[in-house]
mmCIF file of C-alpha atoms in Angstrom:
data_model
loop_
_atom_site.group_PDB
_atom_site.id
_atom_site.type_symbol
_atom_site.label_atom_id
_atom_site.label_comp_id
_atom_site.label_asym_id
_atom_site.label_seq_id
_atom_site.Cartn_x
_atom_site.Cartn_y
_atom_site.Cartn_z
ATOM 1 C CA MET A 1 -0.007 -0.233 0.206
ATOM 2 C CA ARG A 2 1.674 3.578 -1.072
ATOM 3 C CA PHE A 3 0.569 6.580 0.632
ATOM 4 C CA THR A 4 -0.264 10.241 -0.790
ATOM 5 C CA LEU A 5 -0.275 13.504 0.762
ATOM 6 C CA SER A 6 -2.950 15.609 0.076
ATOM 7 C CA VAL A 7 -2.401 19.536 -0.275
ATOM 8 C CA ALA A 8 -5.516 20.497 -0.018
ATOM 9 C CA LEU A 9 -6.641 24.358 1.128
ATOM 10 C CA THR A 10 -2.667 24.626 1.078
ATOM 11 C CA PRO A 11 -1.539 27.586 0.770
ATOM 12 C CA LEU A 12 0.074 28.500 -2.203
ATOM 13 C CA ASP A 13 3.787 29.295 -1.585
ATOM 14 C CA GLN A 14 3.930 26.071 0.836
ATOM 15 C CA LEU A 15 3.490 23.335 -1.892
ATOM 16 C CA THR A 16 6.386 23.295 -3.257
ATOM 17 C CA GLU A 17 8.187 22.415 -0.030
ATOM 18 C CA LEU A 18 5.880 20.091 1.172
ATOM 19 C CA ALA A 19 6.117 18.102 -2.012
ATOM 20 C CA VAL A 20 9.935 17.981 -2.003
ATOM 21 C CA THR A 21 9.892 16.905 2.081
ATOM 22 C CA ALA A 22 7.175 14.458 1.403
ATOM 23 C CA GLU A 23 9.367 12.725 -1.230
ATOM 24 C CA GLU A 24 12.502 12.587 0.996
ATOM 25 C CA CYS A 25 9.871 11.124 3.408
ATOM 26 C CA GLY A 26 7.995 8.294 1.224
ATOM 27 C CA PHE A 27 5.724 9.338 0.252
ATOM 28 C CA SER A 28 4.140 7.927 -3.237
ATOM 29 C CA SER A 29 2.260 11.231 -4.659
ATOM 30 C CA ILE A 30 0.334 14.465 -4.243
ATOM 31 C CA ALA A 31 -3.048 14.866 -4.254
ATOM 32 C CA LEU A 32 -4.119 17.577 -6.195
ATOM 33 C CA PRO A 33 -7.939 18.947 -5.808
ATOM 34 C CA ASP A 34 -10.043 20.924 -7.678
ATOM 35 C CA SER A 35 -12.269 24.127 -7.183
ATOM 36 C CA LEU A 36 -12.532 26.547 -10.081
ATOM 37 C CA PHE A 37 -14.348 29.000 -8.171
ATOM 38 C CA TYR A 38 -16.432 29.835 -5.405
ATOM 39 C CA SER A 39 -20.194 31.146 -5.876
ATOM 40 C CA GLU A 40 -21.722 32.948 -2.722
ATOM 41 C CA GLN A 41 -25.007 30.970 -3.324
ATOM 42 C CA VAL A 42 -25.284 27.320 -4.293
ATOM 43 C CA SER A 43 -28.325 25.162 -5.510
ATOM 44 C CA ALA A 44 -27.021 22.228 -4.734
ATOM 45 C CA ASP A 45 -26.131 20.452 -1.309
ATOM 46 C CA TYR A 46 -21.794 19.090 -1.177
ATOM 47 C CA PRO A 47 -22.375 15.284 -1.208
ATOM 48 C CA TYR A 48 -19.942 14.118 1.223
ATOM 49 C CA THR A 49 -20.453 16.086 4.741
ATOM 50 C CA PRO A 50 -24.096 15.788 6.426
ATOM 51 C CA ASP A 51 -25.300 18.358 6.458
ATOM 52 C CA GLY A 52 -24.008 19.649 2.433
ATOM 53 C CA SER A 53 -22.327 22.370 4.067
ATOM 54 C CA ARG A 54 -19.107 23.191 2.200
ATOM 55 C CA PHE A 55 -16.416 23.409 4.311
ATOM 56 C CA TRP A 56 -14.683 26.009 3.006
ATOM 57 C CA ASP A 57 -14.962 29.775 2.144
ATOM 58 C CA GLU A 58 -14.395 32.286 -0.398
ATOM 59 C CA ASN A 59 -10.698 33.411 0.973
ATOM 60 C CA THR A 60 -10.391 29.947 1.573
ATOM 61 C CA PRO A 61 -6.994 29.457 -1.644
ATOM 62 C CA TRP A 62 -7.286 26.580 -4.875
ATOM 63 C CA VAL A 63 -4.856 26.230 -7.556
ATOM 64 C CA ASP A 64 -4.626 25.215 -10.770
ATOM 65 C CA PRO A 65 -4.143 21.314 -10.467
ATOM 66 C CA LEU A 66 -2.852 21.152 -13.871
ATOM 67 C CA ILE A 67 -0.546 24.564 -12.737
ATOM 68 C CA ALA A 68 0.643 22.586 -9.539
ATOM 69 C CA ALA A 69 1.294 19.154 -10.973
ATOM 70 C CA ALA A 70 3.949 21.451 -13.360
ATOM 71 C CA SER A 71 5.241 23.568 -11.061
ATOM 72 C CA MET A 72 5.938 20.667 -8.406
ATOM 73 C CA GLY A 73 7.201 18.496 -10.228
ATOM 74 C CA ALA A 74 9.433 21.081 -10.927
ATOM 75 C CA ALA A 75 10.955 20.883 -7.948
ATOM 76 C CA THR A 76 11.331 17.204 -7.504
ATOM 77 C CA LYS A 77 12.279 13.566 -8.972
ATOM 78 C CA GLU A 78 10.407 11.144 -8.362
ATOM 79 C CA ILE A 79 6.702 12.392 -6.611
ATOM 80 C CA THR A 80 4.184 11.356 -8.704
ATOM 81 C CA PHE A 81 0.692 13.955 -8.763
ATOM 82 C CA TYR A 82 -2.908 13.287 -9.170
ATOM 83 C CA THR A 83 -6.163 15.687 -9.322
ATOM 84 C CA SER A 84 -8.176 14.226 -6.474
ATOM 85 C CA VAL A 85 -10.660 14.414 -9.173
ATOM 86 C CA LEU A 86 -10.851 17.903 -10.655
ATOM 87 C CA LYS A 87 -13.660 18.237 -12.319
ATOM 88 C CA LEU A 88 -14.113 16.956 -16.241
ATOM 89 C CA GLY A 89 -18.226 18.430 -16.219
ATOM 90 C CA SER A 90 -17.399 21.883 -16.656
ATOM 91 C CA ARG A 91 -13.994 21.568 -18.967
ATOM 92 C CA ASN A 92 -13.969 20.578 -22.784
ATOM 93 C CA PRO A 93 -12.381 18.181 -22.826
ATOM 94 C CA VAL A 94 -9.823 18.746 -26.642
ATOM 95 C CA LEU A 95 -9.032 22.262 -24.392
ATOM 96 C CA LEU A 96 -7.762 19.664 -21.504
ATOM 97 C CA ALA A 97 -6.177 16.368 -23.279
ATOM 98 C CA ARG A 98 -3.817 19.489 -24.517
ATOM 99 C CA GLN A 99 -3.519 21.052 -20.351
ATOM 100 C CA VAL A 100 -2.755 16.658 -19.142
ATOM 101 C CA GLY A 101 0.070 16.276 -22.140
ATOM 102 C CA SER A 102 1.758 19.290 -21.783
ATOM 103 C CA VAL A 103 2.007 18.876 -17.524
ATOM 104 C CA ALA A 104 2.819 14.282 -18.046
ATOM 105 C CA ASN A 105 5.876 15.574 -19.517
ATOM 106 C CA LEU A 106 6.801 17.744 -17.476
ATOM 107 C CA THR A 107 7.074 15.911 -15.375
ATOM 108 C CA GLY A 108 8.658 12.967 -16.907
ATOM 109 C CA ASP A 109 5.126 10.764 -16.592
ATOM 110 C CA ARG A 110 4.958 11.252 -13.455
ATOM 111 C CA PHE A 111 1.004 12.403 -13.450
ATOM 112 C CA GLY A 112 -2.342 10.765 -12.200
ATOM 113 C CA LEU A 113 -5.848 12.598 -14.096
ATOM 114 C CA GLY A 114 -7.389 12.380 -11.379
ATOM 115 C CA LEU A 115 -11.319 13.250 -12.619
ATOM 116 C CA GLY A 116 -14.900 13.289 -11.048
ATOM 117 C CA VAL A 117 -18.614 15.039 -13.475
ATOM 118 C CA GLY A 118 -17.907 17.198 -10.929
ATOM 119 C CA TRP A 119 -21.079 18.320 -8.912
ATOM 120 C CA ALA A 120 -22.140 21.926 -8.712
ATOM 121 C CA PRO A 121 -24.262 23.447 -11.123
ATOM 122 C CA GLU A 122 -22.834 26.446 -10.956
ATOM 123 C CA GLU A 123 -19.771 25.186 -11.717
ATOM 124 C CA PHE A 124 -21.872 23.465 -14.684
ATOM 125 C CA GLU A 125 -23.811 26.597 -16.318
ATOM 126 C CA TRP A 126 -20.836 29.765 -15.072
ATOM 127 C CA CYS A 127 -18.762 27.686 -17.836
ATOM 128 C CA GLY A 128 -21.285 27.884 -20.991
ATOM 129 C CA VAL A 129 -22.011 23.600 -19.581
ATOM 130 C CA PRO A 130 -26.070 22.703 -19.205
ATOM 131 C CA TYR A 131 -26.005 20.438 -16.053
ATOM 132 C CA ARG A 132 -28.098 18.171 -17.652
ATOM 133 C CA ARG A 133 -26.755 15.512 -18.908
ATOM 134 C CA ARG A 134 -23.925 15.472 -17.166
ATOM 135 C CA GLY A 135 -23.257 11.856 -16.587
ATOM 136 C CA LYS A 136 -23.571 11.340 -19.848
ATOM 137 C CA ARG A 137 -21.177 14.149 -21.640
ATOM 138 C CA VAL A 138 -18.331 12.780 -18.704
ATOM 139 C CA ASP A 139 -18.184 9.388 -20.588
ATOM 140 C CA GLU A 140 -17.362 10.573 -23.845
ATOM 141 C CA ALA A 141 -15.164 13.284 -22.674
ATOM 142 C CA ILE A 142 -13.668 11.163 -21.570
ATOM 143 C CA ASP A 143 -13.334 8.680 -24.458
ATOM 144 C CA VAL A 144 -11.353 11.936 -25.925
ATOM 145 C CA LEU A 145 -9.409 12.545 -22.857
ATOM 146 C CA ARG A 146 -7.592 9.037 -23.630
ATOM 147 C CA LEU A 147 -8.371 9.587 -27.873
ATOM 148 C CA ILE A 148 -5.985 12.154 -27.635
ATOM 149 C CA LEU A 149 -3.927 10.998 -25.373
ATOM 150 C CA ASP A 150 -2.927 8.194 -26.636
ATOM 151 C CA GLY A 151 -1.406 9.770 -29.474
ATOM 152 C CA GLY A 152 -1.004 10.283 -33.125
ATOM 153 C CA MET A 153 -4.239 11.657 -36.176
ATOM 154 C CA VAL A 154 -8.000 10.897 -34.098
ATOM 155 C CA GLU A 155 -10.908 12.152 -35.079
ATOM 156 C CA TYR A 156 -13.894 11.968 -32.770
ATOM 157 C CA HIS A 157 -17.724 12.290 -33.842
ATOM 158 C CA GLY A 158 -20.483 11.801 -30.714
ATOM 159 C CA GLU A 159 -23.575 13.533 -29.531
ATOM 160 C CA PHE A 160 -21.918 16.053 -26.545
ATOM 161 C CA TYR A 161 -18.104 16.598 -28.880
ATOM 162 C CA ASP A 162 -17.451 16.145 -32.517
ATOM 163 C CA PHE A 163 -14.121 16.997 -34.274
ATOM 164 C CA ASP A 164 -11.945 15.722 -37.224
ATOM 165 C CA LYS A 165 -8.545 14.982 -37.546
ATOM 166 C CA LEU A 166 -6.471 16.734 -34.964
ATOM 167 C CA CYS A 167 -2.943 15.746 -33.647
ATOM 168 C CA MET A 168 -0.608 17.218 -29.915
ATOM 169 C CA SER A 169 2.031 16.231 -29.802
ATOM 170 C CA PRO A 170 3.842 15.264 -27.861
ATOM 171 C CA ALA A 171 1.286 12.906 -26.645
ATOM 172 C CA PRO A 172 3.109 11.053 -23.106
ATOM 173 C CA LYS A 173 5.271 8.874 -23.403
ATOM 174 C CA ARG A 174 3.648 6.277 -21.460
ATOM 175 C CA HIS A 175 -0.108 5.853 -20.037
ATOM 176 C CA VAL A 176 -1.984 8.531 -18.341
ATOM 177 C CA PRO A 177 -4.104 6.553 -15.462
ATOM 178 C CA PHE A 178 -7.455 7.362 -14.823
ATOM 179 C CA TYR A 179 -8.444 7.912 -11.710
ATOM 180 C CA VAL A 180 -12.096 7.859 -11.261
ATOM 181 C CA GLY A 181 -13.893 9.600 -8.323
ATOM 182 C CA GLY A 182 -17.261 9.289 -6.913
ATOM 183 C CA HIS A 183 -19.564 7.309 -4.889
ATOM 184 C CA SER A 184 -22.852 6.763 -6.629
ATOM 185 C CA GLU A 185 -23.864 3.650 -8.733
ATOM 186 C CA PRO A 186 -22.763 5.719 -12.188
ATOM 187 C CA ALA A 187 -19.767 6.436 -10.835
ATOM 188 C CA LEU A 188 -18.497 3.382 -9.235
ATOM 189 C CA ARG A 189 -19.676 1.495 -12.668
ATOM 190 C CA ARG A 190 -17.067 4.145 -15.085
ATOM 191 C CA ALA A 191 -14.874 3.666 -12.473
ATOM 192 C CA ALA A 192 -14.974 -0.182 -13.343
ATOM 193 C CA ARG A 193 -16.023 0.851 -17.084
ATOM 194 C CA VAL A 194 -12.714 2.859 -18.307
ATOM 195 C CA GLY A 195 -10.679 3.654 -15.023
ATOM 196 C CA ASP A 196 -6.977 2.869 -14.279
ATOM 197 C CA GLY A 197 -8.508 3.289 -10.253
ATOM 198 C CA TRP A 198 -10.859 4.544 -8.068
ATOM 199 C CA ALA A 199 -10.782 8.113 -5.845
ATOM 200 C CA SER A 200 -12.919 7.930 -2.534
ATOM 201 C CA ALA A 201 -14.342 10.900 -1.550
ATOM 202 C CA MET A 202 -14.138 10.656 3.209
ATOM 203 C CA MET A 203 -15.597 7.263 3.883
ATOM 204 C CA LYS A 204 -15.974 5.278 7.257
ATOM 205 C CA LEU A 205 -13.959 2.067 7.031
ATOM 206 C CA ASP A 206 -17.273 -0.395 6.914
ATOM 207 C CA ASP A 207 -18.340 1.919 3.431
ATOM 208 C CA LEU A 208 -15.142 1.452 2.272
ATOM 209 C CA ARG A 209 -15.350 -2.083 2.436
ATOM 210 C CA ASP A 210 -18.634 -2.230 0.284
ATOM 211 C CA THR A 211 -17.696 -0.145 -2.105
ATOM 212 C CA ILE A 212 -14.327 -2.196 -3.197
ATOM 213 C CA ALA A 213 -16.495 -5.555 -3.128
ATOM 214 C CA ARG A 214 -18.854 -3.332 -5.662
ATOM 215 C CA LEU A 215 -16.026 -2.307 -8.227
ATOM 216 C CA ASN A 216 -14.403 -5.335 -8.159
ATOM 217 C CA THR A 217 -17.877 -7.083 -8.526
ATOM 218 C CA LEU A 218 -18.066 -4.400 -11.571
ATOM 219 C CA ARG A 219 -14.321 -5.047 -12.511
ATOM 220 C CA ALA A 220 -15.569 -8.431 -13.641
ATOM 221 C CA GLU A 221 -18.543 -7.794 -15.361
ATOM 222 C CA TYR A 222 -17.037 -5.307 -17.178
ATOM 223 C CA GLY A 223 -13.940 -8.236 -18.143
ATOM 224 C CA ARG A 224 -11.496 -6.425 -15.866
ATOM 225 C CA ALA A 225 -11.296 -8.560 -12.736
ATOM 226 C CA ASP A 226 -7.193 -8.731 -13.649
ATOM 227 C CA GLU A 227 -6.540 -5.051 -15.070
ATOM 228 C CA PRO A 228 -4.098 -3.925 -12.244
ATOM 229 C CA PHE A 229 -6.907 -1.012 -10.661
ATOM 230 C CA GLU A 230 -5.651 1.886 -7.900
ATOM 231 C CA PHE A 231 -8.465 1.777 -4.648
ATOM 232 C CA GLN A 232 -7.656 5.448 -3.352
ATOM 233 C CA ALA A 233 -9.169 5.937 -0.114
ATOM 234 C CA VAL A 234 -9.748 8.598 2.286
ATOM 235 C CA CYS A 235 -11.193 6.401 4.941
ATOM 236 C CA ILE A 236 -12.129 8.957 8.617
ATOM 237 C CA ASP A 237 -12.510 6.849 10.898
ATOM 238 C CA ARG A 238 -9.421 4.159 11.318
ATOM 239 C CA PHE A 239 -5.683 5.672 11.755
ATOM 240 C CA GLY A 240 -2.498 4.434 12.877
ATOM 241 C CA LEU A 241 -0.147 1.594 11.677
ATOM 242 C CA ASP A 242 -3.079 0.058 12.798
ATOM 243 C CA GLY A 243 -5.334 1.503 11.097
ATOM 244 C CA TYR A 244 -3.509 2.154 7.216
ATOM 245 C CA ARG A 245 -3.479 -2.306 7.917
ATOM 246 C CA GLU A 246 -7.221 -2.293 8.469
ATOM 247 C CA GLN A 247 -7.286 -0.759 5.202
ATOM 248 C CA ALA A 248 -4.770 -3.065 3.489
ATOM 249 C CA ASP A 249 -6.934 -5.614 4.873
ATOM 250 C CA VAL A 250 -10.498 -4.514 2.510
ATOM 251 C CA GLY A 251 -8.205 -3.671 0.169
ATOM 252 C CA VAL A 252 -7.706 -0.266 -0.355
ATOM 253 C CA THR A 253 -4.412 0.551 -1.962
ATOM 254 C CA ASP A 254 -3.172 4.213 -1.266
ATOM 255 C CA VAL A 255 -4.504 6.554 1.971
ATOM 256 C CA ILE A 256 -5.127 9.934 0.563
ATOM 257 C CA THR A 257 -3.980 11.257 4.346
ATOM 258 C CA VAL A 258 -2.695 15.209 6.107
ATOM 259 C CA PRO A 259 -0.398 14.143 8.195
ATOM 260 C CA TRP A 260 -0.367 18.038 10.058
ATOM 261 C CA VAL A 261 -3.730 18.046 10.950
ATOM 262 C CA PHE A 262 -2.636 14.277 13.604
ATOM 263 C CA ASP A 263 -1.096 17.185 15.323
ATOM 264 C CA GLY A 264 -3.863 19.563 15.153
ATOM 265 C CA LEU A 265 -2.634 21.435 13.455
ATOM 266 C CA GLY A 266 -4.345 23.984 10.657
ATOM 267 C CA PHE A 267 -4.751 24.150 7.507
ATOM 268 C CA ASP A 268 -2.492 27.644 7.034
ATOM 269 C CA ALA A 269 -0.285 26.629 10.127
ATOM 270 C CA PRO A 270 3.482 27.328 9.350
ATOM 271 C CA VAL A 271 5.162 25.295 6.592
ATOM 272 C CA GLU A 272 7.747 24.487 8.550
ATOM 273 C CA GLN A 273 5.140 22.740 10.979
ATOM 274 C CA LYS A 274 3.172 21.155 8.186
ATOM 275 C CA LYS A 275 7.174 18.985 7.156
ATOM 276 C CA ASP A 276 7.934 18.332 10.936
ATOM 277 C CA SER A 277 4.302 16.652 10.827
ATOM 278 C CA ILE A 278 4.946 15.137 6.975
ATOM 279 C CA LYS A 279 9.284 13.378 8.472
ATOM 280 C CA LYS A 280 7.228 12.695 11.606
ATOM 281 C CA PHE A 281 3.769 10.278 9.865
ATOM 282 C CA ALA A 282 7.017 9.048 7.723
ATOM 283 C CA ALA A 283 8.622 7.803 10.397
ATOM 284 C CA ASP A 284 6.015 5.997 12.641
ATOM 285 C CA VAL A 285 3.697 5.272 9.669
ATOM 286 C CA ILE A 286 5.579 4.356 6.370
ATOM 287 C CA ALA A 287 8.612 3.479 7.119
ATOM 288 C CA ARG A 288 7.008 0.463 8.895
ATOM 289 C CA PHE A 289 4.582 -0.357 7.636
#
């Protein structure tokens, strides 16, 4: 099992130092969150909190995750980066393919695309994309992304996206993994059908166990049971060495964690304190796992 450092809600001037420290301490990846903007009012509930409220506000720092990956990639050598997760529904996949391909090349193929549909109607509508039929649109967008990123002269003629032959060069030298997020049945089916892995939001261990079992059943239905597949988890009720072993036992392959939270530090804590928390977590958990 691998360990990934989440840098959600982190001040932007800390990102590079945290990535360097995480690499030195044995973390495998950096998980990069995505938010396009903060709307004063939102017409849907946030799906991953009990009361549907957002746990950030208009002053919370965010950065485009692709730009962040390129920046941190320039300061590191081995650690990988992935979005967790990028909201694909409000983005044009042709433009996004150019960005993903660029980041993959600039980081030496150390980038994975975690993707989801998106939950806020405003992020769709204010970016010029209808909220209606968003799932079907995302399915096509994934096809477009994979087609372009695989390289060569390609064309696509679908219901939502339509273009004649084009080529984006250079294509990534290696396969860019797609990690599909979401807890709904359509999201799980999407992950099982086209994903290289699945990314959870905040979940309890029992729910993770059931979801991983469901994904394995679906992967078998799609004839993909023997293909490599990642289970990236944000588990909210199992921590410490024994807790991470329990996560591994239910099938988690990649733990997404925020070490400074365990030390009572906030997201705006000084970077040196966060680096100390990363080192402590590495010694107490990663080195002993």
